[in-house]
Structures are given as structure tokens and as C-alpha cells.
């Protein structure tokens, strides 16, 4: 396979002729060349992205957030991420400690998701290098790719011994997580009635029931020595009737970790004795069983249990077996002198995986893996293939046994593809291609019914965005089996219902399903099947906006409720950050097919609010400081370090923070259009056109942006008119207003033969507005332009705010608020501070508040009339201000007269109160 990869490769990274300067204040290291070709762009996309290297972020909120993540990426020791991979392959872990949380053996569900965070990290590093060209990122990528290549090679072979310095000069170390054990020859116990087993061990983990040795047929007939029983002390037992008939000896103290200890068990007649470091630790004088009674046994293992117990983690030193019971003085001598048993004797000095027997009787021992070995040479993971095998027979979800192995495979595959795309490292493509070949070899043999059952399992069957990654792999390799593999992940129930426009999302795990749809878009790109694109397009409409919170997130407790149920689902575990990440990706893909501005309106909403707000504004060397959930209950405090900081959301958060610029600009596939989707300080290098476009703005702290063209070319500049921009979007070309209608929620086209130095000024006036929860009109969020403003207040009940009291003729509610001097985008309302959600603080926040307009007030003038309410919650003031903007005060008065008359005639407002309302409206003064 390896020899064919380079011939199949159609994309190779090239380098810029000159280095690109660092883009953040802390990027002081020398930069390397940045590749100009990073990924295959689907031919079916009418609009295409630029490479990360083509768009440079300038100083602003995005660059500041990214600087924190770049610093984290520069400083983190990638050997910690590689620890679980190296351990799984039985390689030295170089003393590294896994990150913890989900990324390690001791994490949730026994570490069954380990390896996923490594994939995220590799993507983050690749994007960081693609953006900045800093050599430090390329060096870390090379280290990781080289290590993963070594891991795959090791997994392909029988395990080899990892040398340890033992009590008498040698030993073999079984790294925790390697699933390795030593198999002794079949007849090693012979027909011994009396017996001594002497073993030097250096345990590295306090696992209960890990075996020093286990000789037996099954869980019915055996004799074993566990390093620690449930009480933490050594235990010897022998039985011919299972656990209930064990004749046992328990020690009196725990073995120390990372220290050599000598264990010996003797059987003489009816007496069994357990020795620890030459001292009797326990004795049983009523034993009726011995090896001869048990007869010839099938399995003779050091470090492995006949039960589903963990493999022994640590080192084995000199091990001897005698066909007699050594005396106490002889056992004591073994603490200081090497010896040779008459049944078997091993020093484990070899590193080949085969260990010579010095006794000359038993024969060599072999190093084995409890799970055998990979089914295919392309296998690469941080845990045994048994996770994938077990999934194939599961009928119900149990993440403590099998936790999303194909999700983890996706993250690793995606990281490898990103590494290849951004550095051109062919080893990364070889590893990725091998993973594709391995998965195809497994899944192509399974019946379709099995695949449908697997992919329908919650959590265990989750596979993330693997279809998208496999399609990207196919775009590079052209291998037909890779495209065939992508189709094997089709979840027909979801695809068919979405394609038909039938909403079955209620009760589904949100982030298990969103990335499936990004994969379907790519499958459409590769196959042309409209069913896939139809499903993705219809799915989008089922989530945005029906199941979307105001900040752009979705899901509560990771699951979807019924469409339109927003206020009724506000909890501490709403808006999983991964969901926003994947919805952004899906919306971007759909926009590349159909240039509907609603996708970019969502993109701006989620990016400027949930994604930016999910990253804490603080540096940390150990964690990326990104939220998992964003609780939307009143007074919620964001948690930026859940589960030790290695969840899926911390992973996607790292990726988000190193590609903020990826959708600021997009280009038409025909080369005739340039889409400006986001108003963000940045510089675009449009190489094909010989154009550089610089965007200068402090957006969203200012409500304008100036774009300057360098170079000459003809194309249409398409400026997004945000849906929220209802206050008069303006465009000035070289200082002169462009007389052209701007419609919110569309693009404003400027077609021109652009000349060097041309400038375009875009003015996007903000207004303060509310967004109402569909299921409770009084529960609302506050927005100023694209920015969600949240109340910072420790109360845990909904705050009650009124906003009409000083509304302007435009309908802008901003005059009701007071600005905070020296703090842009900060306001106060009724003594409560309002601040942008994107500020990553640990303040208690209120994204939603309760609207309360008890009195009819105009221009801060109180009419003395209570604000009447219709069934359903609509008030008289709601209906009056729904007609805003008003051309002048007279237009407002006419609206007030019309609405008070209608409410009076309907019996909802008294005649005298109606008169007072109109009089007050006339007397009041209004801001524009």
C-alpha cells in the first residue's frame, strides 16, 4: 500500500517565496514558509474558500482570542498526547503523562475515547501552521506524525520487549495501556504437587485484580497471584470450582508503586505460603488443591487474567518456578541472589519478545497482546481494535464498554489530513490512507443491517464527521474503496427522513447527528446524488432557527427537544459547543452550494457569540480553556475546564480558534466574485487575481469597515448586508455613496474593473433589538447589531427588564440603556451591567431575561396607563412599536392612534386610557 500512496497523491504543498510575518503580538519566533495548497476544493461548489494562509487576521477580538490558543499550542508537550498511542503499541512513553479527562486510561468510561483529543490537537497545530507559518508548529506536527508512524509499525508486528533495569540487571516493562502479557510454555507446571513461583515485579499502577500470574483453563479452574485484591493487598488463590471455591492467601500490605518487590508462593502438602520481599505475608494450612490436582492447564500467563481484569502494568524481573516448596531461608536468599528454577527460569533480558528459559526444561516464553493484533496493517488507534470489534455485535448502547470508536477514528483521520494539507508531509497521507483501507476492510464485510444498527446506537455508534473526512481522503487518493467506505456510514433513517422533509430530530443526540450532514454534503460533491444534499438542506431548516438558542447554539443535555421549544429547555447544560462548531461547518458548506445569506447570518451569529464566548480570555499552559456546555439558566457561570479540558468541545474549540479567518472571504468558482461575509480586520491575498484586499475595522466595536484594493482586476465584490442591519446599510466607493438598494439578508454587489488604491467603506449601523423565545414571548435575548448582550448578575431567577420607555423613532431600544464610560459595548439597565457575550469571563450571566412593560411610557414620559395584554402575551406597546421605524413623530402618533382605537373597540382599553396614551405620545420627545 505504501508504495502506491505517493502516486495517488494529486495535491502537494508548495511554499511561499517569502516568509509571512507573525500575526500576533506573542508570535516572536521565526516563521517558516506557508503552503499555498491545503485541500481539495469540491468541483461542485459554486463558491470556494481561500486557504488559511491567504487571509491574515489583524488586531481585533479574533486575533486576541487566537493568540491565547497559539500560545497554548506552542508550549504544550505533544509527547503527552502521544502517550496513549505509544502505550497501546507497547512502546516507551518517554515518561510522558497523558492529559487526563477523556484523554487517558483513567478517564471517563475507562478511557474509551482516548486518541480523539490528539486528533483535534493535530488539526489545531496544522491550522496554526497554515495560518502563521511558524516553525514551532511544523516541528510539533512532524514529531506527532513520526510517532504515529512508529506506532502503526509497532502494531503491525508482534510485541517486542521494552527493557527495564531489574534487580539483577534486566527486566521487561509492560507499559500501562499496552495490553501486553507474557505467555509461558504449555507444560511449565509439569505434574508438580509441591510448587514455588518466584517473581520480581515493579507495578506502575494500583489496578485491582491485575495478575502477576494466572495459570488455568478458564474462570473455573486456575491458580493466580494478583498484585492487589479489592483491599489493595496481594492475593494468591487456587480453585477447581470458580471464585466461590477459591483456597486463598491474602497479603497484609500493598505493594509500593514504581518499586521492585519480590513475590513468592509456595505449596507444600496442605500448606500454602505467600512471601513479600522475603517475609511471610500470609499462610493457609488447609489447602487441598495443587497443580497436580488441577491437571494439565491450557494457559500460563504472567500479567494477564482469565477474568476480564486489567493487564498488569509494570515490569517483570527474574521469574523462577520450582517443583518443590522452597524454605523460608531459600526465599530470603532470592532477595539478593539470582537463581534458576528447575521447572522454568526467565531473566527477560531479551528485547525481541521471545525470552529464553535458563532451566532448559520449559522452553521460551513469548510476549503477547491480550487482543491479539490488528486485522489490517492500516489500523491506527490509541486502544485495541476490540472496541471496533465489540461494536459490531452490540444491540444497545453502553459507552462504558464501547465509546464511539469511529468518532475517535474520525478525529485522528481528520488530524492526519489537516497535517498533510498544511505541511505536505506524505507520511500523514500514508497513515490516513491506511486508516481508510483498514476501515473499509472491516466495514465492507458487514451486512447492511448490522451497519444500520451500529450507526443508530447512541454514543457507542457515534462516528462524528468521518464521512466528510473520508470524502476528503478520496479527493486526494482517488481510491474507489475510499468512496465506497464513505457510503458505508449512510444512516438511512436519518437521510431518508431529512431528504423527505420529515423532522425526526426530537430526542436525538444533537452532535452525533449534525456532522453526519456535513458528510452528506461531501458525499453529494463526490457522487452527485441529490438525496444527500436535499437531506442536509432540509436538516438545516429543522435546526436553524427552530432548535437554535439566540447565541447560535443548540441542544439541551446534548439532545434535541421539539422544534420551537426554547424557553422550556433552558438548563445548565444547553448549547454544547461542538454543536455550534459543526453547524458553522454545515452552513458554510451549504452556502458554497447555494449563496443564501441566511447561512452567513447564522455563521456571524454563532461565531461572534457562542464560539468567541466559549473561549476564556485567559492564558493557560495546560488547558485550552473552552466550554463544553454553555448554560443558559439565569446567573450561569461558564465552565472553561470541564473534565480536565480534554472533551470533544475543547477539541473543536482549539480548531475554531485557529481558523477564525476561514470564512471572512469566499470566492466564486468562476473567479468573478469575491464574497465579504464578515466584517473583520484582515488582509486577503487573492493570488489568482493578483489582488490584495485589506479590511480595516474595529468591528464590532465600530459600525463600519473600510476595504482597500491593491492591484488591478475585474470582479464583483459582494458585501453581505446582515439581516439585523435594518438601520440603513451604506456603501461608499472611493468616498462617494453608491446609489443602490441594500436589502438586509442579501449581498450588495459592486461590479468594477478594480484599480490599485480603490476603497470601499461599508457602514453597518447597529440597533438594539430583542429576540423572543418561540415558546414564551416574554423570555427574550438582547442584541446590539450582531452582538448578544448579556446581563452580569448573580441572581438565579429571570431579570425583569422594560425597554420601550425611551425607544427611538427608528425602533432602536438603545436610548433606554446607559453607556459605560471606557468600556465599549457595555451598558447598564436598571443598575445591571450588560456586556458582550463574546467576552470570556467567569461572571454570572443572563442570556435570557423576562420582558416586563407594565406601564405605557413614551420618551421616558409615563402615561399612567397600564400596558394591556392580549391572550398569548402581546401587549399594546408591542403592536405600536412593531411598525417601527417611523419616518417622523407624526407617523408614530398616527400608529398610536390607530392601535389605541382598535384596542378600545375590542374592549381591551378604556376610552379615557386611550386618550391618555395618545396625549402622552404627543407630548413625549424621541431619539432618532
PDB file of C-alpha atoms in Angstrom, residues 323-533:
ATOM      1  CA  UNK A 323       8.758 -28.343  41.563  1.00  0.00           C
ATOM      2  CA  UNK A 324       9.196 -28.121  45.317  1.00  0.00           C
ATOM      3  CA  UNK A 325       8.432 -25.680  48.094  1.00  0.00           C
ATOM      4  CA  UNK A 326      11.475 -23.589  48.920  1.00  0.00           C
ATOM      5  CA  UNK A 327      12.131 -22.965  52.548  1.00  0.00           C
ATOM      6  CA  UNK A 328      11.991 -19.574  54.215  1.00  0.00           C
ATOM      7  CA  UNK A 329      15.777 -19.237  54.173  1.00  0.00           C
ATOM      8  CA  UNK A 330      15.882 -20.019  50.471  1.00  0.00           C
ATOM      9  CA  UNK A 331      13.169 -17.439  49.774  1.00  0.00           C
ATOM     10  CA  UNK A 332      15.146 -14.914  51.779  1.00  0.00           C
ATOM     11  CA  UNK A 333      18.236 -15.592  49.647  1.00  0.00           C
ATOM     12  CA  UNK A 334      16.271 -14.765  46.496  1.00  0.00           C
ATOM     13  CA  UNK A 335      16.227 -11.142  47.628  1.00  0.00           C
ATOM     14  CA  UNK A 336      19.944 -10.892  46.986  1.00  0.00           C
ATOM     15  CA  UNK A 337      20.935 -13.735  44.671  1.00  0.00           C
ATOM     16  CA  UNK A 338      19.907 -14.768  41.206  1.00  0.00           C
ATOM     17  CA  UNK A 339      18.639 -18.333  40.992  1.00  0.00           C
ATOM     18  CA  UNK A 340      17.439 -20.887  38.452  1.00  0.00           C
ATOM     19  CA  UNK A 341      14.204 -22.800  38.919  1.00  0.00           C
ATOM     20  CA  UNK A 342      14.083 -26.453  37.883  1.00  0.00           C
ATOM     21  CA  UNK A 343      10.730 -26.023  36.034  1.00  0.00           C
ATOM     22  CA  UNK A 344      11.422 -22.686  34.347  1.00  0.00           C
ATOM     23  CA  UNK A 345      13.662 -19.656  34.719  1.00  0.00           C
ATOM     24  CA  UNK A 346      13.493 -16.307  32.881  1.00  0.00           C
ATOM     25  CA  UNK A 347      15.525 -13.121  33.265  1.00  0.00           C
ATOM     26  CA  UNK A 348      13.724 -11.194  30.492  1.00  0.00           C
ATOM     27  CA  UNK A 349      16.960  -9.761  29.223  1.00  0.00           C
ATOM     28  CA  UNK A 350      15.847 -10.069  25.590  1.00  0.00           C
ATOM     29  CA  UNK A 351      14.071  -7.268  23.674  1.00  0.00           C
ATOM     30  CA  UNK A 352      12.883  -9.445  20.799  1.00  0.00           C
ATOM     31  CA  UNK A 353       9.675 -10.515  22.514  1.00  0.00           C
ATOM     32  CA  UNK A 354      10.934 -14.079  22.982  1.00  0.00           C
ATOM     33  CA  UNK A 355      12.526 -14.917  26.331  1.00  0.00           C
ATOM     34  CA  UNK A 356      14.934 -17.811  26.848  1.00  0.00           C
ATOM     35  CA  UNK A 357      14.351 -20.388  29.578  1.00  0.00           C
ATOM     36  CA  UNK A 358      17.557 -20.859  31.597  1.00  0.00           C
ATOM     37  CA  UNK A 359      16.292 -24.070  33.196  1.00  0.00           C
ATOM     38  CA  UNK A 360      16.358 -25.944  29.907  1.00  0.00           C
ATOM     39  CA  UNK A 361      13.030 -27.618  30.734  1.00  0.00           C
ATOM     40  CA  UNK A 362      10.068 -25.395  29.871  1.00  0.00           C
ATOM     41  CA  UNK A 363      11.151 -23.624  26.725  1.00  0.00           C
ATOM     42  CA  UNK A 364      10.947 -19.974  25.665  1.00  0.00           C
ATOM     43  CA  UNK A 365       8.245 -17.552  26.794  1.00  0.00           C
ATOM     44  CA  UNK A 366       6.575 -15.089  24.399  1.00  0.00           C
ATOM     45  CA  UNK A 367       5.344 -11.539  24.747  1.00  0.00           C
ATOM     46  CA  UNK A 368       1.732 -11.279  23.600  1.00  0.00           C
ATOM     47  CA  UNK A 369      -1.143  -8.791  23.401  1.00  0.00           C
ATOM     48  CA  UNK A 370      -4.399  -9.652  25.132  1.00  0.00           C
ATOM     49  CA  UNK A 371      -6.287  -8.601  21.988  1.00  0.00           C
ATOM     50  CA  UNK A 372      -4.079 -10.369  19.526  1.00  0.00           C
ATOM     51  CA  UNK A 373      -3.273  -7.853  16.828  1.00  0.00           C
ATOM     52  CA  UNK A 374      -4.789  -5.592  14.185  1.00  0.00           C
ATOM     53  CA  UNK A 375      -6.935  -7.107  11.471  1.00  0.00           C
ATOM     54  CA  UNK A 376      -5.279  -4.877   8.867  1.00  0.00           C
ATOM     55  CA  UNK A 377      -1.890  -3.159   8.599  1.00  0.00           C
ATOM     56  CA  UNK A 378      -3.544   0.261   8.307  1.00  0.00           C
ATOM     57  CA  UNK A 379      -5.005   0.117  11.818  1.00  0.00           C
ATOM     58  CA  UNK A 380      -4.071   3.110  13.967  1.00  0.00           C
ATOM     59  CA  UNK A 381      -5.610   3.906  17.344  1.00  0.00           C
ATOM     60  CA  UNK A 382      -4.757   4.580  20.952  1.00  0.00           C
ATOM     61  CA  UNK A 383      -6.640   1.484  22.126  1.00  0.00           C
ATOM     62  CA  UNK A 384      -7.083  -2.089  20.896  1.00  0.00           C
ATOM     63  CA  UNK A 385      -9.191  -2.926  17.863  1.00  0.00           C
ATOM     64  CA  UNK A 386     -11.522  -4.750  20.227  1.00  0.00           C
ATOM     65  CA  UNK A 387     -13.506  -1.500  20.611  1.00  0.00           C
ATOM     66  CA  UNK A 388     -14.378  -1.674  16.911  1.00  0.00           C
ATOM     67  CA  UNK A 389     -14.996  -5.409  17.009  1.00  0.00           C
ATOM     68  CA  UNK A 390     -17.317  -5.234  20.019  1.00  0.00           C
ATOM     69  CA  UNK A 391     -19.426  -2.512  18.378  1.00  0.00           C
ATOM     70  CA  UNK A 392     -20.337  -4.896  15.571  1.00  0.00           C
ATOM     71  CA  UNK A 393     -22.336  -7.152  17.899  1.00  0.00           C
ATOM     72  CA  UNK A 394     -23.794  -4.521  20.242  1.00  0.00           C
ATOM     73  CA  UNK A 395     -27.569  -4.217  20.321  1.00  0.00           C
ATOM     74  CA  UNK A 396     -27.732  -1.439  22.904  1.00  0.00           C
ATOM     75  CA  UNK A 397     -25.531   1.472  23.831  1.00  0.00           C
ATOM     76  CA  UNK A 398     -23.057   1.218  26.705  1.00  0.00           C
ATOM     77  CA  UNK A 399     -20.314   3.797  26.490  1.00  0.00           C
ATOM     78  CA  UNK A 400     -18.507   2.271  29.476  1.00  0.00           C
ATOM     79  CA  UNK A 401     -17.743  -0.684  27.213  1.00  0.00           C
ATOM     80  CA  UNK A 402     -17.626   0.883  23.747  1.00  0.00           C
ATOM     81  CA  UNK A 403     -17.490   4.649  23.378  1.00  0.00           C
ATOM     82  CA  UNK A 404     -17.660   5.971  19.840  1.00  0.00           C
ATOM     83  CA  UNK A 405     -14.595   4.268  18.320  1.00  0.00           C
ATOM     84  CA  UNK A 406     -15.342   5.602  14.831  1.00  0.00           C
ATOM     85  CA  UNK A 407     -15.720   9.099  16.258  1.00  0.00           C
ATOM     86  CA  UNK A 408     -12.197   8.755  17.621  1.00  0.00           C
ATOM     87  CA  UNK A 409     -11.021   7.362  14.290  1.00  0.00           C
ATOM     88  CA  UNK A 410     -12.538  10.423  12.621  1.00  0.00           C
ATOM     89  CA  UNK A 411     -10.584  12.835  14.780  1.00  0.00           C
ATOM     90  CA  UNK A 412      -7.319  11.025  14.106  1.00  0.00           C
ATOM     91  CA  UNK A 413      -8.042  10.808  10.375  1.00  0.00           C
ATOM     92  CA  UNK A 414      -9.034  14.485  10.217  1.00  0.00           C
ATOM     93  CA  UNK A 415      -5.852  15.491  12.039  1.00  0.00           C
ATOM     94  CA  UNK A 416      -3.716  13.496   9.616  1.00  0.00           C
ATOM     95  CA  UNK A 417      -5.456  15.021   6.591  1.00  0.00           C
ATOM     96  CA  UNK A 418      -5.044  18.513   8.006  1.00  0.00           C
ATOM     97  CA  UNK A 419      -1.383  17.828   8.676  1.00  0.00           C
ATOM     98  CA  UNK A 420      -0.852  16.656   5.109  1.00  0.00           C
ATOM     99  CA  UNK A 421      -2.830  19.557   3.670  1.00  0.00           C
ATOM    100  CA  UNK A 422      -0.938  22.209   5.591  1.00  0.00           C
ATOM    101  CA  UNK A 423       2.575  20.752   5.599  1.00  0.00           C
ATOM    102  CA  UNK A 424       2.688  18.395   2.622  1.00  0.00           C
ATOM    103  CA  UNK A 425       4.015  15.571   4.838  1.00  0.00           C
ATOM    104  CA  UNK A 426       3.446  12.406   2.816  1.00  0.00           C
ATOM    105  CA  UNK A 427       3.696  10.259   5.943  1.00  0.00           C
ATOM    106  CA  UNK A 428       0.483  11.833   7.182  1.00  0.00           C
ATOM    107  CA  UNK A 429      -1.299  10.930   3.945  1.00  0.00           C
ATOM    108  CA  UNK A 430       0.079   7.401   4.124  1.00  0.00           C
ATOM    109  CA  UNK A 431      -1.282   6.988   7.650  1.00  0.00           C
ATOM    110  CA  UNK A 432      -4.628   8.477   6.633  1.00  0.00           C
ATOM    111  CA  UNK A 433      -4.894   6.282   3.557  1.00  0.00           C
ATOM    112  CA  UNK A 434      -4.031   3.244   5.661  1.00  0.00           C
ATOM    113  CA  UNK A 435      -6.817   4.087   8.085  1.00  0.00           C
ATOM    114  CA  UNK A 436      -9.236   4.310   5.181  1.00  0.00           C
ATOM    115  CA  UNK A 437      -8.104   0.948   3.852  1.00  0.00           C
ATOM    116  CA  UNK A 438      -8.409  -0.630   7.306  1.00  0.00           C
ATOM    117  CA  UNK A 439     -11.917   0.707   7.925  1.00  0.00           C
ATOM    118  CA  UNK A 440     -13.048  -0.460   4.510  1.00  0.00           C
ATOM    119  CA  UNK A 441     -11.638  -3.918   5.189  1.00  0.00           C
ATOM    120  CA  UNK A 442     -13.739  -4.131   8.376  1.00  0.00           C
ATOM    121  CA  UNK A 443     -16.982  -2.454   7.392  1.00  0.00           C
ATOM    122  CA  UNK A 444     -17.300  -3.770   3.844  1.00  0.00           C
ATOM    123  CA  UNK A 445     -17.661  -7.292   5.239  1.00  0.00           C
ATOM    124  CA  UNK A 446     -20.640  -6.412   7.446  1.00  0.00           C
ATOM    125  CA  UNK A 447     -24.275  -6.790   6.380  1.00  0.00           C
ATOM    126  CA  UNK A 448     -26.152  -3.545   5.840  1.00  0.00           C
ATOM    127  CA  UNK A 449     -28.480  -4.377   8.708  1.00  0.00           C
ATOM    128  CA  UNK A 450     -25.507  -4.552  11.053  1.00  0.00           C
ATOM    129  CA  UNK A 451     -24.213  -1.188   9.862  1.00  0.00           C
ATOM    130  CA  UNK A 452     -27.615   0.455  10.306  1.00  0.00           C
ATOM    131  CA  UNK A 453     -27.863  -0.932  13.838  1.00  0.00           C
ATOM    132  CA  UNK A 454     -24.347   0.243  14.700  1.00  0.00           C
ATOM    133  CA  UNK A 455     -24.808   3.795  13.433  1.00  0.00           C
ATOM    134  CA  UNK A 456     -28.147   4.099  15.183  1.00  0.00           C
ATOM    135  CA  UNK A 457     -26.684   3.404  18.630  1.00  0.00           C
ATOM    136  CA  UNK A 458     -26.411   6.436  20.870  1.00  0.00           C
ATOM    137  CA  UNK A 459     -22.826   7.261  21.796  1.00  0.00           C
ATOM    138  CA  UNK A 460     -21.325   3.844  21.045  1.00  0.00           C
ATOM    139  CA  UNK A 461     -22.146   4.150  17.348  1.00  0.00           C
ATOM    140  CA  UNK A 462     -21.332   7.852  17.039  1.00  0.00           C
ATOM    141  CA  UNK A 463     -18.926   8.498  14.170  1.00  0.00           C
ATOM    142  CA  UNK A 464     -18.723  12.289  14.047  1.00  0.00           C
ATOM    143  CA  UNK A 465     -17.690  13.815  10.732  1.00  0.00           C
ATOM    144  CA  UNK A 466     -15.868  10.761   9.481  1.00  0.00           C
ATOM    145  CA  UNK A 467     -17.767  10.734   6.176  1.00  0.00           C
ATOM    146  CA  UNK A 468     -16.585  14.248   5.389  1.00  0.00           C
ATOM    147  CA  UNK A 469     -13.006  13.254   6.213  1.00  0.00           C
ATOM    148  CA  UNK A 470     -13.191  10.089   4.123  1.00  0.00           C
ATOM    149  CA  UNK A 471     -14.561  12.057   1.159  1.00  0.00           C
ATOM    150  CA  UNK A 472     -11.661  14.469   1.547  1.00  0.00           C
ATOM    151  CA  UNK A 473      -9.318  11.475   1.638  1.00  0.00           C
ATOM    152  CA  UNK A 474     -10.880  10.136  -1.542  1.00  0.00           C
ATOM    153  CA  UNK A 475     -10.455  13.521  -3.217  1.00  0.00           C
ATOM    154  CA  UNK A 476      -6.710  13.171  -2.630  1.00  0.00           C
ATOM    155  CA  UNK A 477      -6.130   9.461  -3.204  1.00  0.00           C
ATOM    156  CA  UNK A 478      -8.770   8.740  -5.831  1.00  0.00           C
ATOM    157  CA  UNK A 479      -9.030   5.251  -4.367  1.00  0.00           C
ATOM    158  CA  UNK A 480     -12.501   3.814  -5.170  1.00  0.00           C
ATOM    159  CA  UNK A 481     -12.591   1.883  -1.894  1.00  0.00           C
ATOM    160  CA  UNK A 482     -12.405   5.150   0.000  1.00  0.00           C
ATOM    161  CA  UNK A 483     -15.537   6.480  -1.667  1.00  0.00           C
ATOM    162  CA  UNK A 484     -17.212   3.126  -1.108  1.00  0.00           C
ATOM    163  CA  UNK A 485     -16.201   3.374   2.546  1.00  0.00           C
ATOM    164  CA  UNK A 486     -17.882   6.769   2.920  1.00  0.00           C
ATOM    165  CA  UNK A 487     -21.187   5.276   1.747  1.00  0.00           C
ATOM    166  CA  UNK A 488     -20.978   2.519   4.356  1.00  0.00           C
ATOM    167  CA  UNK A 489     -21.754   5.115   7.024  1.00  0.00           C
ATOM    168  CA  UNK A 490     -25.132   6.009   5.499  1.00  0.00           C
ATOM    169  CA  UNK A 491     -27.727   6.146   8.277  1.00  0.00           C
ATOM    170  CA  UNK A 492     -30.732   5.608   6.053  1.00  0.00           C
ATOM    171  CA  UNK A 493     -33.432   6.532   8.559  1.00  0.00           C
ATOM    172  CA  UNK A 494     -31.924   9.962   9.090  1.00  0.00           C
ATOM    173  CA  UNK A 495     -31.068  10.556   5.435  1.00  0.00           C
ATOM    174  CA  UNK A 496     -34.426   9.466   4.052  1.00  0.00           C
ATOM    175  CA  UNK A 497     -36.485  11.416   6.571  1.00  0.00           C
ATOM    176  CA  UNK A 498     -34.465  14.596   6.138  1.00  0.00           C
ATOM    177  CA  UNK A 499     -34.482  14.292   2.361  1.00  0.00           C
ATOM    178  CA  UNK A 500     -38.282  13.997   2.536  1.00  0.00           C
ATOM    179  CA  UNK A 501     -38.526  16.980   4.869  1.00  0.00           C
ATOM    180  CA  UNK A 502     -39.756  14.871   7.794  1.00  0.00           C
ATOM    181  CA  UNK A 503     -38.469  16.087  11.152  1.00  0.00           C
ATOM    182  CA  UNK A 504     -37.399  13.132  13.334  1.00  0.00           C
ATOM    183  CA  UNK A 505     -34.821  15.041  15.349  1.00  0.00           C
ATOM    184  CA  UNK A 506     -36.701  15.242  18.639  1.00  0.00           C
ATOM    185  CA  UNK A 507     -34.960  13.036  21.187  1.00  0.00           C
ATOM    186  CA  UNK A 508     -31.825  12.542  19.085  1.00  0.00           C
ATOM    187  CA  UNK A 509     -28.316  13.261  20.321  1.00  0.00           C
ATOM    188  CA  UNK A 510     -27.519  16.544  18.600  1.00  0.00           C
ATOM    189  CA  UNK A 511     -23.791  16.407  17.965  1.00  0.00           C
ATOM    190  CA  UNK A 512     -23.946  12.758  16.979  1.00  0.00           C
ATOM    191  CA  UNK A 513     -26.070  13.781  14.021  1.00  0.00           C
ATOM    192  CA  UNK A 514     -25.021  17.284  12.906  1.00  0.00           C
ATOM    193  CA  UNK A 515     -21.647  16.165  11.480  1.00  0.00           C
ATOM    194  CA  UNK A 516     -23.384  13.338   9.637  1.00  0.00           C
ATOM    195  CA  UNK A 517     -24.939  16.021   7.466  1.00  0.00           C
ATOM    196  CA  UNK A 518     -21.604  17.675   6.644  1.00  0.00           C
ATOM    197  CA  UNK A 519     -20.570  14.254   5.415  1.00  0.00           C
ATOM    198  CA  UNK A 520     -23.681  14.030   3.256  1.00  0.00           C
ATOM    199  CA  UNK A 521     -22.844  17.318   1.564  1.00  0.00           C
ATOM    200  CA  UNK A 522     -19.411  15.931   0.707  1.00  0.00           C
ATOM    201  CA  UNK A 523     -20.937  12.682  -0.495  1.00  0.00           C
ATOM    202  CA  UNK A 524     -23.108  14.722  -2.829  1.00  0.00           C
ATOM    203  CA  UNK A 525     -19.983  16.527  -4.003  1.00  0.00           C
ATOM    204  CA  UNK A 526     -18.252  13.232  -4.779  1.00  0.00           C
ATOM    205  CA  UNK A 527     -21.234  11.327  -6.204  1.00  0.00           C
ATOM    206  CA  UNK A 528     -23.711  13.902  -7.473  1.00  0.00           C
ATOM    207  CA  UNK A 529     -26.599  12.244  -5.598  1.00  0.00           C
ATOM    208  CA  UNK A 530     -29.168  14.930  -4.811  1.00  0.00           C
ATOM    209  CA  UNK A 531     -30.622  12.863  -1.941  1.00  0.00           C
ATOM    210  CA  UNK A 532     -27.600  13.712   0.167  1.00  0.00           C
ATOM    211  CA  UNK A 533     -27.737  17.457  -0.467  1.00  0.00           C
TER     212      UNK A 533
END
